[in-house]
C-alpha cells in the first residue's frame, strides 16, 4: 500500500508550533503514523463526511482523508476543551 501525503492547514501548523515540546513530539509522531496508514486509532466525526480525530493524551488531531489523492489534511490540533469550538 502506498503511503499518504500529509498536508497541514495554516492554522494547524500554527497550533503545532505553539505546543510545548513534549506534546509536540507525541503529536508529530502520531501524524507520521497517519501518513503510513490512516486511520489509526481514530474515530469518525459525527456530521462530517470524511473528518476524523485522533486522541493524544489531552490533545486532539482533527484531519480529513482524501483517498482519491492519497492525502491526509491535518485541519486542527488543540487541547480537547478547545478543539471542537469554531
Short mmCIF file of N, CA and C in Angstrom, two decimals:
data_model
loop_
_atom_site.label_atom_id
_atom_site.label_comp_id
_atom_site.label_asym_id
_atom_site.label_seq_id
_atom_site.Cartn_x
_atom_site.Cartn_y
_atom_site.Cartn_z
N UNK A 1 0.84 -1.18 0.00
CA UNK A 1 0.00 0.00 0.00
C UNK A 1 0.88 1.24 0.00
N UNK A 2 0.56 2.18 -0.84
CA UNK A 2 1.31 3.42 -0.93
C UNK A 2 1.00 4.31 0.27
N UNK A 3 1.98 5.07 0.70
CA UNK A 3 1.78 5.98 1.82
C UNK A 3 0.99 7.21 1.42
N UNK A 4 0.43 7.84 2.39
CA UNK A 4 -0.34 9.06 2.17
C UNK A 4 0.56 10.27 2.37
N UNK A 5 0.31 11.32 1.61
CA UNK A 5 0.99 12.59 1.83
C UNK A 5 0.23 13.33 2.93
N UNK A 6 0.95 13.98 3.82
CA UNK A 6 0.31 14.73 4.90
C UNK A 6 0.48 16.21 4.62
N UNK A 7 -0.64 16.93 4.65
CA UNK A 7 -0.63 18.38 4.47
C UNK A 7 -1.25 19.01 5.71
N UNK A 8 -0.89 20.25 5.98
CA UNK A 8 -1.40 20.97 7.13
C UNK A 8 -2.08 22.25 6.69
N UNK A 9 -3.19 22.59 7.33
CA UNK A 9 -3.75 23.92 7.11
C UNK A 9 -2.82 24.90 7.84
N UNK A 10 -2.91 26.17 7.48
CA UNK A 10 -2.07 27.17 8.14
C UNK A 10 -2.36 27.22 9.63
N UNK A 11 -3.62 27.10 9.99
CA UNK A 11 -4.00 27.13 11.40
C UNK A 11 -3.45 25.95 12.18
N UNK A 12 -3.48 24.76 11.58
CA UNK A 12 -2.96 23.57 12.25
C UNK A 12 -1.45 23.68 12.46
N UNK A 13 -0.74 24.16 11.47
CA UNK A 13 0.71 24.32 11.60
C UNK A 13 1.04 25.31 12.72
N UNK A 14 0.28 26.38 12.80
CA UNK A 14 0.49 27.38 13.85
C UNK A 14 0.21 26.79 15.23
N UNK A 15 -0.87 26.00 15.34
CA UNK A 15 -1.21 25.38 16.62
C UNK A 15 -0.13 24.40 17.06
N UNK A 16 0.46 23.66 16.14
CA UNK A 16 1.52 22.71 16.48
C UNK A 16 2.76 23.46 16.98
N UNK A 17 3.10 24.57 16.33
CA UNK A 17 4.26 25.36 16.77
C UNK A 17 4.08 25.91 18.18
N UNK A 18 2.85 26.17 18.59
CA UNK A 18 2.57 26.75 19.92
C UNK A 18 2.64 25.73 21.06
N UNK A 19 2.61 24.45 20.75
CA UNK A 19 2.58 23.42 21.79
C UNK A 19 3.92 23.31 22.51
N UNK A 20 3.86 22.80 23.76
CA UNK A 20 5.11 22.55 24.47
C UNK A 20 5.84 21.39 23.79
N UNK A 21 7.11 21.27 24.06
CA UNK A 21 7.96 20.32 23.35
C UNK A 21 7.49 18.87 23.48
N UNK A 22 7.11 18.44 24.67
CA UNK A 22 6.69 17.06 24.88
C UNK A 22 5.44 16.72 24.09
N UNK A 23 4.45 17.59 24.16
CA UNK A 23 3.20 17.36 23.43
C UNK A 23 3.46 17.40 21.93
N UNK A 24 4.30 18.32 21.48
CA UNK A 24 4.60 18.44 20.05
C UNK A 24 5.23 17.16 19.52
N UNK A 25 6.15 16.57 20.27
CA UNK A 25 6.81 15.33 19.83
C UNK A 25 5.80 14.19 19.68
N UNK A 26 4.90 14.04 20.66
CA UNK A 26 3.89 12.98 20.59
C UNK A 26 2.94 13.20 19.42
N UNK A 27 2.55 14.43 19.19
CA UNK A 27 1.60 14.74 18.12
C UNK A 27 2.25 14.54 16.76
N UNK A 28 3.47 14.98 16.59
CA UNK A 28 4.17 14.81 15.31
C UNK A 28 4.36 13.32 15.01
N UNK A 29 4.67 12.53 16.02
CA UNK A 29 4.81 11.08 15.82
C UNK A 29 3.49 10.46 15.39
N UNK A 30 2.40 10.91 15.98
CA UNK A 30 1.09 10.39 15.60
C UNK A 30 0.72 10.78 14.17
N UNK A 31 1.04 12.00 13.79
CA UNK A 31 0.77 12.46 12.43
C UNK A 31 1.59 11.66 11.43
N UNK A 32 2.82 11.31 11.78
CA UNK A 32 3.64 10.47 10.90
C UNK A 32 2.98 9.11 10.72
N UNK A 33 2.34 8.60 11.76
CA UNK A 33 1.60 7.34 11.65
C UNK A 33 0.43 7.45 10.70
N UNK A 34 -0.20 8.61 10.63
CA UNK A 34 -1.31 8.81 9.70
C UNK A 34 -0.83 8.71 8.26
N UNK A 35 0.38 9.15 7.99
CA UNK A 35 0.91 9.07 6.63
C UNK A 35 1.11 7.63 6.19
N UNK A 36 1.43 6.77 7.14
CA UNK A 36 1.68 5.37 6.80
C UNK A 36 0.40 4.61 6.51
N UNK A 37 -0.62 4.81 7.35
CA UNK A 37 -1.83 4.02 7.18
C UNK A 37 -3.01 4.64 7.93
N UNK A 38 -3.62 5.68 7.41
CA UNK A 38 -4.79 6.24 8.09
C UNK A 38 -6.00 5.36 7.86
N UNK A 39 -6.97 5.34 8.69
CA UNK A 39 -6.99 5.88 10.04
C UNK A 39 -6.43 4.89 11.04
N UNK A 40 -5.67 5.39 11.98
CA UNK A 40 -5.10 4.53 13.01
C UNK A 40 -5.53 5.07 14.37
N UNK A 41 -6.22 4.27 15.15
CA UNK A 41 -6.67 4.68 16.48
C UNK A 41 -7.50 5.94 16.47
N UNK A 42 -8.44 6.01 15.56
CA UNK A 42 -9.19 7.25 15.40
C UNK A 42 -10.68 6.99 15.41
N UNK A 43 -11.43 8.08 15.46
CA UNK A 43 -12.88 8.00 15.37
C UNK A 43 -13.36 8.98 14.32
N UNK A 44 -14.40 8.60 13.62
CA UNK A 44 -15.01 9.48 12.62
C UNK A 44 -15.82 10.54 13.34
N UNK A 45 -15.76 11.78 12.86
CA UNK A 45 -16.53 12.85 13.47
C UNK A 45 -17.97 12.80 12.97
N UNK A 46 -18.90 12.92 13.88
CA UNK A 46 -20.32 12.87 13.55
C UNK A 46 -20.69 14.12 12.76
N UNK A 47 -21.45 13.94 11.70
CA UNK A 47 -21.91 15.06 10.89
C UNK A 47 -20.93 15.52 9.83
N UNK A 48 -19.82 14.85 9.71
CA UNK A 48 -18.82 15.21 8.70
C UNK A 48 -18.62 14.03 7.77
N UNK A 49 -18.37 14.30 6.51
CA UNK A 49 -18.25 13.23 5.53
C UNK A 49 -16.95 12.45 5.64
N UNK A 50 -15.83 13.14 5.71
CA UNK A 50 -14.55 12.42 5.77
C UNK A 50 -13.61 13.02 6.82
N UNK A 51 -14.18 13.47 7.93
CA UNK A 51 -13.39 14.06 9.01
C UNK A 51 -13.21 13.05 10.14
N UNK A 52 -12.01 13.00 10.66
CA UNK A 52 -11.64 12.05 11.70
C UNK A 52 -10.89 12.76 12.80
N UNK A 53 -10.74 12.09 13.95
CA UNK A 53 -9.93 12.64 15.03
C UNK A 53 -9.10 11.55 15.68
N UNK A 54 -7.92 11.96 16.15
CA UNK A 54 -7.04 11.08 16.91
C UNK A 54 -6.85 11.72 18.28
N UNK A 55 -6.89 10.91 19.31
CA UNK A 55 -6.70 11.39 20.68
C UNK A 55 -5.26 11.12 21.11
N UNK A 56 -4.57 12.15 21.52
CA UNK A 56 -3.21 12.05 22.06
C UNK A 56 -3.24 12.73 23.42
N UNK A 57 -3.36 11.95 24.48
CA UNK A 57 -3.49 12.47 25.85
C UNK A 57 -4.64 13.48 25.89
N UNK A 58 -4.38 14.72 26.26
CA UNK A 58 -5.43 15.74 26.34
C UNK A 58 -5.58 16.53 25.04
N UNK A 59 -4.89 16.14 24.00
CA UNK A 59 -4.95 16.85 22.73
C UNK A 59 -5.70 16.03 21.68
N UNK A 60 -6.23 16.72 20.69
CA UNK A 60 -6.94 16.07 19.60
C UNK A 60 -6.35 16.58 18.28
N UNK A 61 -6.23 15.65 17.33
CA UNK A 61 -5.82 15.99 15.97
C UNK A 61 -7.04 15.75 15.09
N UNK A 62 -7.54 16.79 14.45
CA UNK A 62 -8.66 16.66 13.52
C UNK A 62 -8.08 16.66 12.11
N UNK A 63 -8.51 15.69 11.31
CA UNK A 63 -7.95 15.60 9.97
C UNK A 63 -8.98 15.03 9.00
N UNK A 64 -8.71 15.23 7.72
CA UNK A 64 -9.54 14.71 6.64
C UNK A 64 -8.69 13.76 5.81
N UNK A 65 -9.34 12.71 5.32
CA UNK A 65 -8.66 11.75 4.45
C UNK A 65 -9.24 11.88 3.05
N UNK A 66 -8.38 12.07 2.07
CA UNK A 66 -8.79 12.14 0.67
C UNK A 66 -8.14 10.95 -0.05
N UNK A 67 -8.86 9.83 -0.10
CA UNK A 67 -8.31 8.60 -0.68
C UNK A 67 -8.00 8.72 -2.16
N UNK A 68 -8.78 9.53 -2.88
CA UNK A 68 -8.55 9.65 -4.32
C UNK A 68 -7.20 10.30 -4.63
N UNK A 69 -6.70 11.13 -3.69
CA UNK A 69 -5.40 11.79 -3.88
C UNK A 69 -4.33 11.23 -2.95
N UNK A 70 -4.68 10.22 -2.13
CA UNK A 70 -3.78 9.66 -1.12
C UNK A 70 -3.19 10.77 -0.25
N UNK A 71 -4.09 11.60 0.29
CA UNK A 71 -3.68 12.75 1.08
C UNK A 71 -4.43 12.78 2.41
N UNK A 72 -3.72 13.12 3.45
CA UNK A 72 -4.30 13.39 4.77
C UNK A 72 -4.06 14.87 5.04
N UNK A 73 -5.13 15.61 5.32
CA UNK A 73 -5.01 17.04 5.62
C UNK A 73 -5.31 17.24 7.10
N UNK A 74 -4.30 17.70 7.85
CA UNK A 74 -4.47 17.99 9.26
C UNK A 74 -5.12 19.37 9.35
N UNK A 75 -6.32 19.40 9.92
CA UNK A 75 -7.12 20.63 9.95
C UNK A 75 -6.93 21.40 11.25
N UNK A 76 -6.83 20.68 12.36
CA UNK A 76 -6.76 21.35 13.66
C UNK A 76 -6.02 20.48 14.65
N UNK A 77 -5.23 21.08 15.51
CA UNK A 77 -4.55 20.41 16.62
C UNK A 77 -4.72 21.31 17.83
N UNK A 78 -5.40 20.81 18.87
CA UNK A 78 -5.64 21.65 20.04
C UNK A 78 -5.99 20.79 21.25
N UNK A 79 -6.04 21.44 22.40
CA UNK A 79 -6.45 20.78 23.63
C UNK A 79 -7.90 20.35 23.49
N UNK A 80 -8.28 19.28 24.15
CA UNK A 80 -9.62 18.70 23.97
C UNK A 80 -10.74 19.67 24.31
N UNK A 81 -10.54 20.59 25.24
CA UNK A 81 -11.62 21.52 25.58
C UNK A 81 -11.78 22.64 24.55
N UNK A 82 -10.78 22.81 23.69
CA UNK A 82 -10.82 23.89 22.70
C UNK A 82 -11.02 23.42 21.27
N UNK A 83 -10.72 22.17 20.98
CA UNK A 83 -10.59 21.72 19.59
C UNK A 83 -11.89 21.77 18.80
N UNK A 84 -13.03 21.55 19.44
CA UNK A 84 -14.28 21.48 18.70
C UNK A 84 -14.99 22.83 18.59
N UNK A 85 -14.46 23.86 19.24
CA UNK A 85 -15.06 25.20 19.15
C UNK A 85 -14.73 25.81 17.81
N UNK A 86 -15.65 26.49 17.25
CA UNK A 86 -15.43 27.13 15.94
C UNK A 86 -15.16 28.60 16.11
#
